[in-house]
DNA sequence: AATATTTTTTAGGCTAATCTAAATTTTTAT
DNA sequence: ATAAAAATTTAGATTAGCCTAAAAAATATT
C-alpha cells in the first residue's frame, strides 16, 4: 500500500522516465513535484526500500517492473476519471485534470472496474492518452508531434498534451481534438509556424501549438 | 480549508450531536474515530480554533453554524456518491459506504454540482437518508423506528440504518428498502419480534432488525 | 465532606512529509 | 590535474496526527 504522496512521486517518476525507459534525476523529480531536492531524496529512499524503483546514489532512479505496474494503475484511474468527467458529467476537457488528480487516489478495485464498464471500456481519455487495462497493458499507437512533420502531411490527431488548461481551451476553439483529420497546408521555415486544415477549417498555428498536437497514421 | 482528518472528525461530531442538538464528549468522539482521548482533545482544539465547534474544557463540544454547514457539505457528498455508486455503477447498497468515505473528501464544487445534476437531483441516498442541498438544507421527513409501533400499523419504509453491511444484506433479502409499503401483522410482547408484510411477503423479524427500519406516514 | 473513580487534559514522543543549511560527490572548466 | 561549479545527500527542524503515561478536574460513593 502506497500513501497518496508516494503514489504521486511514483507517477511523476514514471512519466519523467518516459514509461520506464530512462533514469530520472533527483532535481528533475523535485521540480516536477514542486518540492526541494532533499525531499525528493527522502522519497526516493522510501520508494527504493519498497522496491518500486531502483536507486544508485548520485545517479538517479529507475522504475522497477513492480513500480511500473503500480504507476500504470494510478494512470488508469486518472484517465478513466477524466473520461467520466467529460463523457458523463459534461466537463470541458480543460477542467478535468485537477479533479482527476484527486480521484486517481481513491482505493477500490471494484469501483474502478465498475467505472470502466460504465464508460464502455474506453481505450483513450479525452486528451487521446491511452488508458491502461487492469493488468497495466497499454495499446500504444505510434504518435508524432505535429511540428516534426512537413507540408503535405495528412493524418489524424491522436492526442494532445493535457498539461496546460489554456492550451486545451485554444485547441478546443480550433477544433483540434483526438480523432479529427488534420493536413499541413504550408509551413514557414523561419519559425516553424504552419497553416493546417482541421475539420475543413484553415488555421494558422505556431510551433508552440504544433508541438503539443500528436498525430498518427 | 479542512484536512481530510479534520473533515472526518467534524462529521463525527455532527452525527454524535444529532445534527448539532447536543454536546459531544471527548471519549465518545475518540471512540467513534477509533482514536484515543488525547488525540480527540488535540483535534477538538484545532476545530475549535477554526470555529467549527465551540469547546468548554471538560464539558464537551458543540457544533457552530459554520461547522454544521461544513459537516453537511461532507454528508451531501457522501450521499450523492453513494447514490451514484448504486444507481449508475450497479453497486449493492451494502458495498457503497467505505468507498463513499473516500469520495466524500474530493474537493470540487463543480464536480458535486455536476454529479447532483447527473443523478437527477436525488432527495435521498440508497439507504433513505436525506441529501442536503448545496446550501446545507435538508428536507427532513419525520421518521420512527419500526420497533416502536404496534400491530396494525401501516406505512412506508423511509430509511434504514446504513452502518452494518450484514444488516443491509439481510434487509435486501427481505425486500426492506426505502419506499416499500410495510404493515405490522402481529407483535410478540415478550421480545418485541414481529410479523410484517413487506411488498406482499410475510416476514418475521426480531427487534434487532425492526429498530433499524425507519418508517413514515 | 472526604475519598475513590472516571473523564479529560497535558506532557513528551513517534512517523510522514516537508524545509534550510551544511557536507559530500560528481561534473565541468581551467 | 586542480580548482570551481553543480548536483546530490545528510543533518537537524517543523507540522499534522497519532500514541502512552502522568497530572488535573469532574463526578460518584461512602
Ligand atoms: Mn490529466
Ligand atoms: Mn488526460
Ligand atoms: Mn454511508
Ligand atoms: Mn447512506
Coordinates of C-alpha atoms (C1' of nucleotides) and ligand atoms in Angstrom, one line a residue:
Chain A
X1 CA 0.0 0.0 0.0
X2 CA 1.3 3.4 -1.0
X3 CA 0.4 6.7 0.5
X4 CA -1.1 9.4 -1.6
X5 CA 2.2 11.2 -1.7
X6 CA 4.1 8.1 -2.6
X7 CA 1.7 7.4 -5.5
X8 CA 2.2 10.9 -6.8
X9 CA 6.0 10.6 -6.7
X10 CA 5.9 7.3 -8.4
X11 CA 3.7 8.5 -11.1
X12 CA 6.0 11.5 -11.7
X13 CA 9.0 9.2 -11.9
X14 CA 7.2 7.0 -14.4
X15 CA 6.3 10.0 -16.6
X16 CA 9.7 11.6 -16.3
X17 CA 11.4 8.3 -17.3
X18 CA 9.2 8.0 -20.4
X19 CA 7.4 4.9 -19.1
X20 CA 10.5 3.4 -17.5
X21 CA 12.9 3.9 -20.5
X22 CA 15.3 6.2 -18.8
X23 CA 16.7 7.2 -15.5
X24 CA 15.3 10.2 -13.5
X25 CA 17.5 12.6 -11.7
X26 CA 16.7 14.0 -8.2
X27 CA 16.4 17.6 -9.3
X28 CA 14.1 16.7 -12.1
X29 CA 11.9 14.9 -9.7
X30 CA 12.0 17.7 -7.2
X31 CA 11.0 20.2 -9.8
X32 CA 8.2 18.1 -11.1
X33 CA 6.8 17.6 -7.6
X34 CA 7.3 21.2 -6.6
X35 CA 9.5 20.2 -3.7
X36 CA 13.1 20.5 -2.9
X37 CA 15.9 18.1 -3.8
X38 CA 16.2 17.0 -0.1
X39 CA 12.5 15.9 -0.1
X40 CA 12.9 14.1 -3.3
X41 CA 15.9 12.2 -1.9
X42 CA 13.9 11.2 1.1
X43 CA 11.0 9.8 -1.0
X44 CA 13.5 8.1 -3.4
X45 CA 14.8 6.2 -0.4
X46 CA 11.3 5.1 0.6
X47 CA 10.2 4.0 -2.8
X48 CA 13.5 2.3 -3.3
X49 CA 13.2 0.4 0.0
X50 CA 9.7 -0.8 -1.2
X51 CA 11.3 -1.8 -4.5
X52 CA 9.1 0.4 -6.7
X53 CA 12.3 2.0 -8.0
X54 CA 16.0 1.1 -8.1
X55 CA 18.3 3.7 -6.9
X56 CA 22.0 4.3 -7.2
X57 CA 23.2 7.2 -5.1
X58 CA 24.0 10.3 -7.1
X59 CA 23.0 8.7 -10.4
X60 CA 19.2 8.9 -10.3
X61 CA 16.4 6.3 -10.2
X62 CA 14.8 3.7 -12.5
X63 CA 11.3 2.3 -12.2
X64 CA 11.1 -1.4 -11.5
X65 CA 8.5 -3.7 -13.0
X66 CA 6.6 -3.6 -9.8
X67 CA 6.8 0.2 -9.9
X68 CA 5.6 0.4 -13.5
X69 CA 2.5 -1.7 -12.8
X70 CA 1.7 0.5 -9.8
X71 CA 2.2 3.7 -11.7
X72 CA 0.1 2.4 -14.5
X73 CA -2.8 1.7 -12.2
X74 CA -2.8 5.2 -10.9
X75 CA -2.7 6.5 -14.5
X76 CA -5.5 4.1 -15.4
X77 CA -7.6 5.6 -12.7
X78 CA -6.7 9.2 -13.6
X79 CA -7.7 8.6 -17.3
X80 CA -10.9 6.7 -16.5
X81 CA -12.0 9.5 -14.2
X82 CA -11.2 12.2 -16.8
X83 CA -13.3 10.2 -19.3
X84 CA -16.1 10.0 -16.8
X85 CA -16.0 13.7 -16.1
X86 CA -16.1 14.7 -19.8
X87 CA -18.4 11.9 -21.2
X88 CA -20.9 11.6 -18.3
X89 CA -20.8 14.8 -16.3
X90 CA -20.2 17.3 -19.2
X91 CA -17.0 18.8 -18.1
X92 CA -14.8 20.5 -20.7
X93 CA -11.5 18.8 -21.3
X94 CA -9.5 21.6 -19.8
X95 CA -11.3 21.3 -16.5
X96 CA -10.8 17.7 -15.6
X97 CA -7.1 17.3 -14.8
X98 CA -7.1 18.8 -11.3
X99 CA -10.2 16.8 -10.2
X100 CA -8.7 13.6 -11.6
X101 CA -5.5 14.3 -9.7
X102 CA -7.7 13.8 -6.6
X103 CA -9.9 11.0 -7.8
X104 CA -6.9 8.9 -9.0
X105 CA -6.1 8.1 -5.4
X106 CA -9.4 6.5 -4.5
X107 CA -8.7 3.0 -3.5
X108 CA -11.2 0.4 -4.6
X109 CA -10.6 -2.1 -7.4
X110 CA -14.3 -2.8 -7.6
X111 CA -15.0 0.9 -8.2
X112 CA -12.6 1.2 -11.0
X113 CA -13.8 -2.0 -12.7
X114 CA -17.4 -0.8 -12.5
X115 CA -16.4 2.6 -13.7
X116 CA -14.6 1.1 -16.7
X117 CA -17.7 -0.9 -17.6
X118 CA -20.0 2.1 -17.1
X119 CA -17.8 4.1 -19.6
X120 CA -17.9 1.3 -22.1
X121 CA -14.2 0.2 -21.7
X122 CA -12.7 3.3 -23.3
X123 CA -9.3 3.0 -25.0
X124 CA -8.3 6.6 -24.6
X125 CA -9.0 9.5 -22.3
X126 CA -10.5 12.9 -23.5
X127 CA -7.0 14.1 -24.5
X128 CA -6.3 11.0 -26.5
X129 CA -4.0 9.4 -24.0
X130 CA -4.3 5.6 -23.8
X131 CA -6.0 4.0 -20.8
X132 CA -4.0 1.0 -19.4
X133 CA -6.1 -2.1 -18.8
X134 CA -6.4 -3.6 -15.4
X135 CA -3.2 -5.6 -15.9
X136 CA -1.3 -2.4 -16.8
X137 CA -1.2 -3.1 -20.5
X138 CA -1.4 -0.1 -22.9
X139 CA -2.3 -0.2 -26.5
X140 CA 0.4 2.3 -27.7
X141 CA -0.2 3.7 -31.1
X142 CA 2.9 5.4 -32.6
X143 CA 2.5 9.1 -32.3
X144 CA 4.5 12.1 -33.6
X145 CA 4.4 15.8 -32.6
X146 CA 2.9 17.8 -35.5
X147 CA 5.8 20.2 -35.6
X148 CA 8.1 17.5 -36.8
X149 CA 6.2 16.9 -40.0
X150 CA 6.2 18.9 -43.2
X151 CA 3.9 20.5 -45.8
X152 CA 1.5 18.0 -47.4
X153 CA 1.3 15.7 -44.3
X154 CA -2.2 14.2 -43.9
X155 CA -3.1 12.3 -40.8
X156 CA -5.3 12.1 -37.7
X157 CA -4.9 13.8 -34.4
X158 CA -4.1 11.1 -31.9
X159 CA -3.7 13.1 -28.7
X160 CA -2.9 16.5 -27.3
X161 CA -0.7 17.4 -24.3
X162 CA -3.0 17.8 -21.3
X163 CA -0.9 19.8 -19.0
X164 CA -1.9 23.4 -19.8
X165 CA -5.6 24.3 -19.4
X166 CA -5.2 27.4 -21.6
X167 CA -3.7 25.4 -24.4
X168 CA -6.6 23.0 -24.2
X169 CA -9.1 25.8 -24.4
X170 CA -7.4 27.1 -27.5
X171 CA -7.2 23.6 -29.1
X172 CA -10.9 23.2 -28.4
X173 CA -11.6 26.5 -30.2
X174 CA -9.8 25.5 -33.3
X175 CA -11.4 22.0 -33.3
X176 CA -8.2 20.1 -32.6
X177 CA -9.4 17.1 -30.7
X178 CA -8.3 13.4 -30.9
X179 CA -9.8 11.6 -33.9
X180 CA -10.0 14.7 -36.1
X181 CA -8.3 14.7 -39.6
X182 CA -5.5 17.2 -40.0
X183 CA -3.5 18.3 -43.0
X184 CA -0.4 20.6 -43.2
X185 CA -1.2 23.1 -46.0
X186 CA 2.0 25.1 -45.5
X187 CA 4.9 25.6 -43.2
X188 CA 7.1 28.6 -42.5
X189 CA 10.8 27.7 -42.3
X190 CA 11.7 30.7 -40.2
X191 CA 9.6 29.9 -37.1
X192 CA 8.1 26.6 -37.9
X193 CA 4.6 28.1 -37.8
X194 CA 2.1 26.3 -40.1
X195 CA -1.2 26.5 -41.8
X196 CA -3.3 23.4 -41.3
X197 CA -6.7 22.1 -42.2
X198 CA -8.6 20.8 -39.2
X199 CA -12.1 19.5 -39.9
X200 CA -12.3 21.6 -43.1
X201 CA -11.2 24.8 -41.3
X202 CA -8.0 26.5 -42.2
X203 CA -6.0 27.6 -39.2
X204 CA -2.5 29.2 -38.6
X205 CA -0.7 27.7 -35.7
X206 CA 2.6 28.5 -34.1
X207 CA 5.3 25.9 -33.3
X208 CA 4.3 26.4 -29.6
X209 CA 0.9 24.8 -30.5
X210 CA 2.0 22.2 -33.1
X211 CA 4.4 20.7 -30.6
X212 CA 1.5 19.8 -28.4
X213 CA -0.6 18.1 -31.1
X214 CA 0.3 14.4 -31.5
X215 CA -0.7 12.8 -34.8
X216 CA -0.7 9.3 -36.2
X217 CA -1.1 7.3 -39.4
Chain B
X1 CA -9.9 24.6 4.2
X2 CA -10.1 21.5 6.3
X3 CA -7.8 18.5 6.1
X4 CA -9.3 15.0 5.4
X5 CA -8.9 14.2 9.1
X6 CA -10.5 17.4 10.3
X7 CA -13.4 16.7 8.0
X8 CA -13.9 13.2 9.4
X9 CA -13.8 14.5 13.0
X10 CA -16.2 17.3 12.2
X11 CA -18.6 14.9 10.5
X12 CA -18.4 12.5 13.5
X13 CA -19.1 15.4 15.9
X14 CA -22.1 16.4 13.8
X15 CA -23.5 12.9 13.8
X16 CA -22.9 12.3 17.5
X17 CA -24.5 15.6 18.4
X18 CA -27.6 14.6 16.4
X19 CA -27.2 17.3 13.9
X20 CA -26.0 19.9 16.4
X21 CA -28.7 19.4 19.0
X22 CA -26.5 18.2 21.9
X23 CA -22.9 18.3 23.2
X24 CA -20.4 15.7 22.3
X25 CA -17.9 14.3 24.9
X26 CA -14.3 13.7 24.3
X27 CA -14.4 9.9 24.9
X28 CA -17.4 9.5 22.6
X29 CA -15.6 11.2 19.9
X30 CA -12.4 9.2 20.4
X31 CA -14.4 6.0 20.3
X32 CA -16.2 7.0 17.1
X33 CA -13.0 7.9 15.5
X34 CA -11.1 4.9 16.7
X35 CA -8.5 7.0 18.4
X36 CA -7.6 7.8 21.9
X37 CA -9.0 10.6 24.1
X38 CA -5.7 12.5 23.9
X39 CA -5.9 12.6 20.1
X40 CA -9.5 13.7 20.2
X41 CA -8.6 16.6 22.5
X42 CA -5.9 17.7 20.1
X43 CA -8.3 17.8 17.2
X44 CA -11.0 19.5 19.3
X45 CA -8.6 22.3 19.9
X46 CA -7.9 22.6 16.2
X47 CA -11.5 22.6 15.2
X48 CA -12.3 25.0 18.0
X49 CA -9.6 27.4 16.9
X50 CA -11.1 27.4 13.5
X51 CA -14.5 28.0 15.0
X52 CA -16.2 24.9 13.5
X53 CA -17.0 23.9 17.1
X54 CA -17.3 25.6 20.5
X55 CA -15.4 24.0 23.3
X56 CA -15.5 24.3 27.0
X57 CA -12.8 22.3 28.7
X58 CA -14.0 19.2 30.4
X59 CA -17.6 19.7 29.2
X60 CA -17.5 18.6 25.6
X61 CA -18.1 20.4 22.3
X62 CA -20.9 21.9 20.3
X63 CA -21.1 22.4 16.6
X64 CA -21.2 26.0 15.4
X65 CA -23.3 27.2 12.5
X66 CA -20.2 27.3 10.4
X67 CA -19.4 23.8 11.5
X68 CA -22.9 22.5 10.7
X69 CA -22.7 23.8 7.1
X70 CA -19.3 22.3 6.6
X71 CA -20.4 18.9 8.0
X72 CA -23.5 18.9 5.9
X73 CA -21.4 19.5 2.8
X74 CA -19.4 16.4 3.5
X75 CA -22.6 14.5 4.2
X76 CA -24.0 15.8 0.9
X77 CA -21.0 14.5 -1.0
X78 CA -21.1 11.2 0.8
X79 CA -24.7 10.6 0.0
X80 CA -24.5 11.8 -3.6
X81 CA -21.6 9.4 -4.2
X82 CA -23.5 6.5 -2.6
X83 CA -26.4 7.3 -4.9
X84 CA -24.0 7.3 -7.9
X85 CA -22.5 4.0 -7.0
X86 CA -25.8 2.3 -6.6
X87 CA -27.8 4.0 -9.4
X88 CA -25.2 4.3 -12.0
X89 CA -22.5 1.8 -11.3
X90 CA -24.7 -1.0 -10.1
X91 CA -23.2 -1.4 -6.6
X92 CA -25.3 -3.1 -4.0
X93 CA -26.3 -0.8 -1.1
X94 CA -24.2 -2.7 1.4
X95 CA -21.0 -2.1 -0.6
X96 CA -21.0 1.7 -1.0
X97 CA -20.2 3.1 2.4
X98 CA -16.5 2.5 2.5
X99 CA -15.9 3.9 -1.0
X100 CA -18.1 6.9 -0.2
X101 CA -16.0 7.5 2.9
X102 CA -13.1 8.2 0.5
X103 CA -15.1 10.0 -2.2
X104 CA -16.7 12.5 0.2
X105 CA -13.3 14.2 0.6
X106 CA -12.8 15.1 -3.1
X107 CA -12.7 18.8 -3.2
X108 CA -14.5 20.4 -6.2
X109 CA -17.8 22.2 -6.0
X110 CA -18.2 22.0 -9.8
X111 CA -17.9 18.2 -9.5
X112 CA -20.5 17.8 -6.9
X113 CA -23.0 20.1 -8.7
X114 CA -22.5 18.2 -11.9
X115 CA -22.9 14.9 -10.1
X116 CA -26.1 16.1 -8.5
X117 CA -27.4 17.1 -11.9
X118 CA -26.3 13.8 -13.5
X119 CA -28.2 11.9 -10.8
X120 CA -31.3 13.9 -11.3
X121 CA -31.2 15.9 -8.0
X122 CA -32.0 12.9 -5.7
X123 CA -33.6 13.8 -2.4
X124 CA -32.4 10.7 -0.6
X125 CA -29.5 8.2 -0.8
X126 CA -29.8 4.5 -1.3
X127 CA -30.5 3.9 2.4
X128 CA -33.2 6.6 2.5
X129 CA -31.1 9.2 4.2
X130 CA -31.8 12.8 3.0
X131 CA -29.3 14.5 0.8
X132 CA -28.6 18.1 1.9
X133 CA -28.8 20.7 -0.9
X134 CA -25.8 22.9 -1.8
X135 CA -26.8 25.4 0.9
X136 CA -26.9 22.6 3.6
X137 CA -30.7 22.4 3.8
X138 CA -32.2 19.0 4.4
X139 CA -35.8 18.1 3.8
X140 CA -36.3 16.1 7.0
X141 CA -39.4 13.9 6.9
X142 CA -40.4 12.7 10.4
X143 CA -39.3 9.1 10.8
X144 CA -39.9 6.4 13.5
X145 CA -38.1 3.2 14.2
X146 CA -40.4 0.3 13.3
X147 CA -40.0 -1.4 16.8
X148 CA -41.8 1.5 18.4
X149 CA -45.0 0.8 16.6
X150 CA -47.7 -1.8 17.2
X151 CA -49.8 -4.4 15.4
X152 CA -51.9 -2.9 12.6
X153 CA -49.5 -0.2 11.7
X154 CA -49.4 0.5 8.0
X155 CA -46.9 2.9 6.5
X156 CA -43.8 3.2 4.3
X157 CA -40.2 2.4 4.8
X158 CA -38.4 5.8 4.8
X159 CA -34.8 4.7 5.6
X160 CA -32.6 2.0 7.0
X161 CA -29.6 2.3 9.2
X162 CA -26.6 2.1 6.9
X163 CA -23.8 1.2 9.3
X164 CA -23.8 -2.6 9.2
X165 CA -23.2 -4.2 5.9
X166 CA -24.6 -7.6 7.0
X167 CA -27.8 -6.0 8.2
X168 CA -28.1 -4.3 4.8
X169 CA -27.7 -7.6 3.0
X170 CA -30.4 -9.1 5.2
X171 CA -32.8 -6.2 4.6
X172 CA -32.2 -6.5 0.9
X173 CA -33.1 -10.2 1.1
X174 CA -36.4 -9.5 2.8
X175 CA -37.1 -6.6 0.4
X176 CA -37.0 -3.9 3.1
X177 CA -35.9 -0.9 1.1
X178 CA -36.9 2.8 1.3
X179 CA -40.2 3.5 -0.5
X180 CA -41.7 0.0 0.2
X181 CA -45.0 -0.3 2.0
X182 CA -44.9 -2.1 5.3
X183 CA -47.6 -3.4 7.7
X184 CA -47.3 -4.9 11.1
X185 CA -49.4 -8.1 11.1
X186 CA -48.5 -9.1 14.7
X187 CA -46.1 -8.4 17.5
X188 CA -44.8 -10.6 20.3
X189 CA -44.8 -8.7 23.6
X190 CA -42.1 -11.0 25.1
X191 CA -39.2 -10.0 22.8
X192 CA -40.8 -7.4 20.5
X193 CA -40.3 -9.6 17.5
X194 CA -42.9 -9.0 14.8
X195 CA -44.5 -10.4 11.7
X196 CA -44.7 -7.8 9.0
X197 CA -45.9 -7.6 5.4
X198 CA -43.3 -6.2 3.1
X199 CA -44.2 -5.9 -0.6
X200 CA -46.8 -8.6 -0.1
X201 CA -44.4 -11.0 1.6
X202 CA -44.9 -12.1 5.2
X203 CA -41.6 -12.0 7.2
X204 CA -40.8 -12.5 10.9
X205 CA -38.2 -10.0 12.1
X206 CA -36.5 -9.6 15.5
X207 CA -36.4 -6.3 17.4
X208 CA -32.7 -6.1 16.4
X209 CA -34.0 -5.7 12.9
X210 CA -37.1 -3.6 13.4
X211 CA -35.0 -1.0 15.3
X212 CA -33.1 -0.4 12.2
X213 CA -36.0 0.2 9.9
X214 CA -37.3 3.7 9.9
X215 CA -40.9 4.3 8.7
X216 CA -43.0 7.3 7.9
X217 CA -46.7 8.3 7.3
Chain C
dA1 C1' -17.4 16.1 53.5
dA2 C1' -13.8 13.3 52.3
dT3 C1' -12.3 9.8 49.3
dA4 C1' -12.4 7.0 45.3
dT5 C1' -13.4 6.6 40.4
dT6 C1' -13.9 8.3 35.9
dT7 C1' -13.1 11.6 32.5
dT8 C1' -10.3 14.8 30.4
dT9 C1' -6.2 17.3 29.6
dT10 C1' -1.2 17.9 29.4
dA11 C1' 3.5 16.4 28.6
dG12 C1' 6.5 14.2 25.9
dG13 C1' 7.4 11.0 21.8
dC14 C1' 6.9 9.0 17.2
dT15 C1' 6.3 8.9 11.9
dA16 C1' 5.5 11.0 7.3
dA17 C1' 6.4 14.7 4.6
dT18 C1' 8.3 18.9 4.2
dC19 C1' 12.1 22.6 4.7
dT20 C1' 17.0 25.1 5.2
dA21 C1' 21.8 24.8 5.7
dA22 C1' 25.9 22.2 5.5
dA23 C1' 28.6 18.4 3.8
dT24 C1' 29.7 15.3 0.1
dT25 C1' 30.2 13.7 -4.5
dT26 C1' 30.2 14.3 -9.4
dT27 C1' 30.9 17.1 -13.3
dT28 C1' 32.9 20.9 -15.8
dA29 C1' 36.4 24.2 -16.7
dT30 C1' 40.8 25.8 -16.5
Chain D
dA1 C1' 45.3 17.6 -12.7
dT2 C1' 43.4 21.0 -10.0
dA3 C1' 40.0 24.0 -8.9
dA4 C1' 35.4 25.7 -9.5
dA5 C1' 30.6 24.7 -10.1
dA6 C1' 26.6 21.9 -10.0
dA7 C1' 24.1 18.2 -8.2
dT8 C1' 23.0 15.3 -4.5
dT9 C1' 22.9 13.7 0.1
dT10 C1' 22.8 14.3 5.1
dA11 C1' 21.8 16.7 9.4
dG12 C1' 18.7 18.9 12.0
dA13 C1' 14.0 21.4 12.4
dT14 C1' 8.9 21.7 11.8
dT15 C1' 4.0 20.4 11.4
dA16 C1' -0.1 17.1 11.4
dG17 C1' -1.9 13.3 13.5
dC18 C1' -1.2 9.9 16.4
dC19 C1' 0.4 7.4 20.9
dT20 C1' 1.4 6.4 26.3
dA21 C1' 1.8 7.9 30.8
dA22 C1' 1.1 11.3 34.2
dA23 C1' -1.5 15.2 36.0
dA24 C1' -5.7 17.6 36.8
dA25 C1' -10.6 18.2 37.1
dA26 C1' -15.2 16.5 37.4
dT27 C1' -18.3 13.0 39.2
dA28 C1' -19.7 9.3 42.2
dT29 C1' -19.5 6.8 46.5
dT30 C1' -19.2 6.2 51.2
Ligands
LIG1 MN1 -4.8 14.6 -16.6
LIG2 MN1 -5.6 13.2 -19.8
LIG3 MN1 -22.7 5.8 4.2
LIG4 MN1 -26.1 6.2 3.2

